[in-house]
Amino acid sequence: MHILPPMKYNQLKAFEKHLEGAAPAHFAPVYMVLSKEEFSRKQAYERLIFHLLGSHPDPSSLCVFDGEKIDIDKILEELQSFGFFAAKRVVVIHQAENLLKAATEKLVQYYQNPNPAVNLVITATSISGASTFYKKSELVGVILEIPEEKSWEKEKSLKEWIHQKMAQDEKQIDEAASQLLLKQVGTDQATLNQEIDKLICYVGERRQVSVQDVYAICISLNVENVWQLGESIFRRDAASAIRISLSLLQEGTPLLILLRQIRSQFQTDFQVCTLLAQGGSTAEVSKQFPYMKGQILERHIHSAKTFGIERFRKGLILLDEAEFVSKNSSSDHLYLIERLIAKLVT
């Protein structure tokens, strides 16, 4: 097997440049996409699949597995098979941070002689750079690891991204309007993306987006109360969690946005819990999450320890189910959130 020089990127733009240069015949056998932010991870994954398979891939060319529910032997069977109907195939493992050690060891063995007709794509919130799985993946393939930004860095980069997204639709947004958008909506990029699309539709033929437009059409999310809601759930204080969630819904917070914010908190503290369960120290948690210092760090560690890894796993599944129901039914939102919280705290 020809071993490529280690290739690692920390920005989507540089990663895409590599993909453009590798097309169509020099893609790596393995690609690993790591980001704690679901939006940036999904964005990178979608761009990678576009480069590997084109804009309209044949369904038989893409095989997707979830890291919590996978049969590693079935994955290896897919990796080692040759497609009869698709000249090129991609096998995907999402949530690979949940793979058991035995599964990663089998994947590392596969790396010794990867199938030239298949690209393996691995996505995860994070995988330890000290692990054999990470090191071997880097040796045989390409890693995009998007670092978590400090709060002030994230706000700056999101402002730039807002202006770039507006420019794609030939719109401009006032500096004050972009600042207000971040203040009202928060820094969840998926939510911001949705609100920007609403603004673009709202202004119509006008090229300039103003503060008045943001006030007129965009949601106003009480971020402080959302975090208090998450902490109430982690304390398993159902009464407080229901009271805060009902208040947020009555203030006009869309249920889907509220679910995504809770999910973000679950993902963060689930990662903290997983790191601690693997023997990680407080210092290692702080290294993984640079913004966690002092009392904030102590609160996250306390929540992770008291809530427990199994409740986090169960909670993420329940949140996915609740989001699906909220999108595909006309059920009463107050009932849905009360029912969800009752399940999350048990």
Coordinates of C-alpha atoms in Angstrom, one line a residue, residues 14-312:
A14 CA -8.1 24.8 2.6
F15 CA -9.7 21.3 2.8
E16 CA -11.9 22.1 -0.3
K17 CA -8.8 23.3 -2.2
H18 CA -7.2 19.9 -1.5
L19 CA -10.4 18.2 -2.8
E20 CA -10.4 20.3 -6.0
G21 CA -6.7 19.4 -6.6
A22 CA -7.3 15.7 -5.9
A23 CA -10.3 15.3 -8.2
P24 CA -11.1 13.2 -10.0
A25 CA -8.5 10.4 -9.6
H26 CA -6.4 11.2 -6.6
F27 CA -8.7 11.2 -3.6
A28 CA -7.5 9.6 -0.4
P29 CA -8.9 6.3 0.7
V30 CA -9.9 7.8 4.1
Y31 CA -11.3 11.1 5.1
M32 CA -12.0 12.1 8.7
V33 CA -14.1 15.2 9.5
L34 CA -14.0 16.4 13.1
S35 CA -15.9 19.4 14.6
K36 CA -17.8 20.0 17.8
E37 CA -20.1 22.3 15.9
E38 CA -22.8 20.2 14.1
F39 CA -23.4 22.8 11.4
S40 CA -19.7 23.1 10.4
R41 CA -19.3 19.3 10.5
K42 CA -22.4 18.8 8.3
Q43 CA -21.3 21.6 5.9
A44 CA -17.8 20.0 5.5
Y45 CA -19.4 16.5 5.1
E46 CA -21.7 17.7 2.4
R47 CA -18.9 19.4 0.5
L48 CA -16.8 16.3 0.7
I49 CA -19.6 14.1 -0.7
F50 CA -20.1 16.6 -3.5
H51 CA -16.5 16.4 -4.5
L52 CA -16.3 12.6 -4.2
L53 CA -19.6 11.7 -5.9
G54 CA -20.9 14.9 -7.7
S55 CA -24.1 16.8 -7.2
H56 CA -26.5 13.9 -8.0
P57 CA -24.9 10.7 -6.8
D58 CA -26.3 7.3 -7.6
P59 CA -28.0 6.0 -4.4
S60 CA -26.1 2.7 -4.7
S61 CA -22.8 4.7 -4.5
L62 CA -23.3 5.9 -0.9
C63 CA -23.6 3.7 2.2
V64 CA -24.1 5.5 5.5
F65 CA -23.7 4.0 9.0
D66 CA -24.3 5.6 12.5
G67 CA -21.5 5.1 15.0
E68 CA -24.0 4.2 17.8
K69 CA -25.7 1.4 15.9
I70 CA -23.1 -0.1 13.7
D71 CA -22.0 -3.6 13.0
I72 CA -18.3 -3.3 12.2
D73 CA -18.3 -6.5 10.2
K74 CA -21.0 -5.2 8.0
I75 CA -19.0 -2.0 7.4
L76 CA -16.0 -4.0 6.5
E77 CA -18.1 -6.0 4.1
E78 CA -19.2 -2.8 2.4
L79 CA -15.6 -1.5 2.3
Q80 CA -14.2 -4.6 0.8
S81 CA -16.9 -5.2 -1.8
F82 CA -17.0 -3.8 -5.4
G83 CA -20.1 -2.2 -6.7
F84 CA -21.7 -3.6 -9.8
F85 CA -23.8 -0.5 -10.6
A86 CA -21.6 2.3 -9.3
A87 CA -18.0 2.8 -10.6
K88 CA -17.2 4.7 -7.4
R89 CA -18.5 4.1 -3.9
V90 CA -18.4 6.0 -0.5
V91 CA -18.9 4.4 2.9
V92 CA -19.7 6.8 5.7
I93 CA -19.5 6.4 9.5
H94 CA -21.2 9.2 11.4
Q95 CA -20.7 9.7 15.2
A96 CA -17.4 7.8 15.1
E97 CA -16.5 9.0 18.6
N98 CA -18.9 6.2 19.8
L99 CA -17.0 3.4 18.0
L100 CA -15.7 0.7 20.4
K101 CA -12.0 0.0 20.5
A102 CA -12.5 -3.4 18.8
A103 CA -14.2 -1.6 15.9
T104 CA -11.4 1.0 15.5
E105 CA -8.8 -1.8 15.6
K106 CA -10.6 -3.6 12.7
L107 CA -10.7 -0.3 10.7
V108 CA -6.9 0.2 11.3
Q109 CA -6.3 -3.3 10.0
Y110 CA -8.4 -2.4 6.9
Y111 CA -6.1 0.6 6.4
Q112 CA -3.2 -1.8 5.5
N113 CA -4.9 -2.7 2.3
P114 CA -7.9 -0.3 1.5
N115 CA -10.2 -1.0 -1.4
P116 CA -9.2 1.4 -4.2
A117 CA -12.8 1.6 -5.4
V118 CA -14.1 2.9 -2.1
N119 CA -13.6 6.0 -0.1
L120 CA -14.2 5.8 3.7
V121 CA -15.6 9.0 5.3
I122 CA -15.6 9.3 9.1
T123 CA -17.3 12.1 10.9
A124 CA -17.2 12.8 14.7
T125 CA -17.3 15.6 17.2
S126 CA -13.8 14.7 18.3
I127 CA -11.3 11.8 18.3
S128 CA -8.2 11.9 20.5
G129 CA -5.2 12.8 18.5
A130 CA -3.2 10.5 20.7
S131 CA -5.2 7.4 19.7
T132 CA -3.9 4.9 17.3
F133 CA -7.1 5.3 15.3
Y134 CA -6.5 9.0 14.7
K135 CA -2.8 8.6 13.9
K136 CA -3.4 5.7 11.4
S137 CA -6.3 7.6 9.8
E138 CA -4.0 10.6 9.3
L139 CA -1.2 8.4 7.8
V140 CA -3.5 6.7 5.2
G141 CA -5.9 9.6 4.6
V142 CA -6.8 13.2 5.2
I143 CA -8.2 14.8 8.4
L144 CA -10.2 18.0 8.6
E145 CA -10.3 19.0 12.3
I146 CA -12.0 22.3 12.8
P147 CA -10.9 23.8 16.1
E148 CA -13.4 25.2 18.6
E149 CA -13.2 28.9 18.8
K150 CA -13.2 31.1 21.8
S151 CA -16.4 33.2 22.3
W152 CA -14.9 36.4 20.9
E153 CA -13.3 34.5 18.0
K154 CA -16.5 32.8 17.1
E155 CA -18.5 36.1 17.1
K156 CA -15.9 37.6 14.8
S157 CA -15.9 34.6 12.4
L158 CA -19.7 34.4 12.4
K159 CA -20.0 38.1 11.5
E160 CA -17.7 37.5 8.5
W161 CA -19.8 34.4 7.6
I162 CA -23.0 36.4 7.8
H163 CA -21.6 39.0 5.4
Q164 CA -20.4 36.3 3.0
K165 CA -23.7 34.5 3.0
M166 CA -25.5 37.7 2.3
A167 CA -23.1 38.5 -0.5
Q168 CA -23.9 35.2 -2.2
D169 CA -27.4 36.5 -2.7
E170 CA -26.1 40.0 -3.7
K171 CA -27.2 41.5 -0.4
Q172 CA -25.3 43.7 2.1
I173 CA -26.0 43.9 5.8
D174 CA -25.3 46.8 8.1
E175 CA -22.7 46.2 10.8
A176 CA -25.2 47.1 13.4
A177 CA -27.7 44.7 11.9
S178 CA -25.3 41.8 11.9
Q179 CA -24.4 42.6 15.5
L180 CA -28.1 42.6 16.4
L181 CA -28.7 39.4 14.6
L182 CA -26.1 37.6 16.7
K183 CA -27.4 39.2 19.9
Q184 CA -31.0 38.1 19.2
V185 CA -30.4 34.7 17.7
G186 CA -27.2 33.5 19.5
T187 CA -24.2 31.8 17.9
D188 CA -25.8 28.5 16.8
Q189 CA -24.9 28.6 13.1
A190 CA -27.8 26.4 11.9
T191 CA -30.3 28.9 13.5
L192 CA -28.4 31.9 12.1
N193 CA -28.5 30.2 8.6
Q194 CA -32.3 29.9 8.9
E195 CA -32.7 33.5 10.0
I196 CA -30.5 34.8 7.2
D197 CA -32.6 33.0 4.6
K198 CA -35.7 34.6 6.1
L199 CA -34.1 38.1 5.9
I200 CA -33.1 37.6 2.3
C201 CA -36.7 36.6 1.4
Y202 CA -38.1 39.5 3.5
V203 CA -36.1 42.3 1.9
G204 CA -37.0 41.1 -1.6
E205 CA -35.4 43.3 -4.3
R206 CA -33.7 45.6 -1.8
R207 CA -29.9 45.0 -1.6
Q208 CA -29.4 46.4 1.9
V209 CA -30.4 44.6 5.1
S210 CA -31.0 46.9 8.1
V211 CA -31.5 46.8 11.8
Q212 CA -35.2 47.4 11.2
D213 CA -35.4 44.3 9.0
V214 CA -33.8 42.1 11.8
Y215 CA -36.3 43.5 14.4
A216 CA -39.2 42.9 12.0
I217 CA -38.5 39.3 10.9
C218 CA -36.0 37.5 13.1
I219 CA -36.6 35.5 16.3
S220 CA -35.3 36.8 19.6
L221 CA -33.8 33.9 21.6
N222 CA -33.3 34.3 25.4
V223 CA -30.0 32.5 25.4
E224 CA -29.5 32.9 29.2
N225 CA -32.8 31.2 29.9
V226 CA -32.0 28.4 27.4
W227 CA -28.8 27.6 29.3
Q228 CA -30.8 27.6 32.6
L229 CA -33.2 25.2 31.0
G230 CA -30.3 22.8 30.1
E231 CA -28.9 23.0 33.7
S232 CA -32.3 22.2 35.1
I233 CA -32.6 19.1 33.0
F234 CA -29.1 18.0 34.1
R235 CA -30.1 18.5 37.7
R236 CA -33.2 16.4 36.8
D237 CA -35.4 19.3 38.1
A238 CA -38.4 18.7 36.0
A239 CA -40.5 21.4 37.5
S240 CA -38.0 24.2 36.8
A241 CA -37.2 22.8 33.3
I242 CA -40.9 22.8 32.3
R243 CA -41.4 26.3 33.7
I244 CA -38.5 27.7 31.8
S245 CA -39.3 25.9 28.6
L246 CA -43.0 27.0 28.7
S247 CA -41.9 30.6 29.3
L248 CA -39.5 30.5 26.3
L249 CA -42.2 29.1 24.0
Q250 CA -44.7 31.8 25.2
E251 CA -42.0 34.5 24.5
G252 CA -42.1 33.3 20.9
T253 CA -39.1 30.9 20.8
P254 CA -39.8 28.4 18.0
L255 CA -39.9 24.8 19.4
L256 CA -37.4 23.6 16.7
I257 CA -34.8 26.3 17.8
L258 CA -35.3 25.4 21.4
L259 CA -34.7 21.7 20.8
R260 CA -31.5 22.5 18.8
Q261 CA -30.2 24.6 21.7
I262 CA -30.9 21.9 24.2
R263 CA -29.3 19.3 21.9
S264 CA -26.2 21.5 21.7
Q265 CA -25.9 21.5 25.5
F266 CA -26.4 17.7 25.6
Q267 CA -23.7 17.2 23.0
T268 CA -21.2 19.4 24.9
D269 CA -21.7 17.8 28.3
F270 CA -21.9 14.3 26.8
Q271 CA -18.4 14.9 25.4
V272 CA -17.2 16.1 28.8
C273 CA -18.8 12.9 30.4
T274 CA -17.2 10.6 27.8
L275 CA -13.8 12.2 28.4
L276 CA -14.1 11.8 32.1
A277 CA -15.3 8.2 31.7
Q278 CA -12.2 7.4 29.7
G279 CA -10.0 8.6 32.6
G280 CA -9.5 12.2 31.4
S281 CA -8.7 14.9 34.0
T282 CA -10.1 18.4 34.6
A283 CA -7.1 19.8 32.7
E284 CA -7.9 17.7 29.7
V285 CA -11.5 18.8 29.7
S286 CA -10.4 22.4 29.8
K287 CA -8.0 21.7 26.9
Q288 CA -10.8 20.2 24.8
F289 CA -13.1 23.2 25.7
P290 CA -10.9 26.3 26.1
Y291 CA -13.8 28.5 27.1
M292 CA -14.5 26.4 30.2
K293 CA -12.7 28.0 33.1
G294 CA -13.3 28.3 36.8
Q295 CA -16.9 28.0 37.9
I296 CA -18.1 27.3 34.3
L297 CA -15.7 24.3 34.1
E298 CA -16.9 23.1 37.5
R299 CA -20.5 23.3 36.5
H300 CA -20.0 21.3 33.3
I301 CA -18.0 18.6 35.1
H302 CA -20.6 18.4 37.9
S303 CA -23.5 18.1 35.3
A304 CA -21.6 15.4 33.4
K305 CA -20.9 13.4 36.5
T306 CA -24.4 13.6 38.0
F307 CA -26.4 13.2 34.8
G308 CA -24.4 10.2 33.6
I309 CA -23.3 8.9 30.2
E310 CA -26.4 6.6 29.6
R311 CA -28.8 9.5 30.2
F312 CA -26.8 11.6 27.7

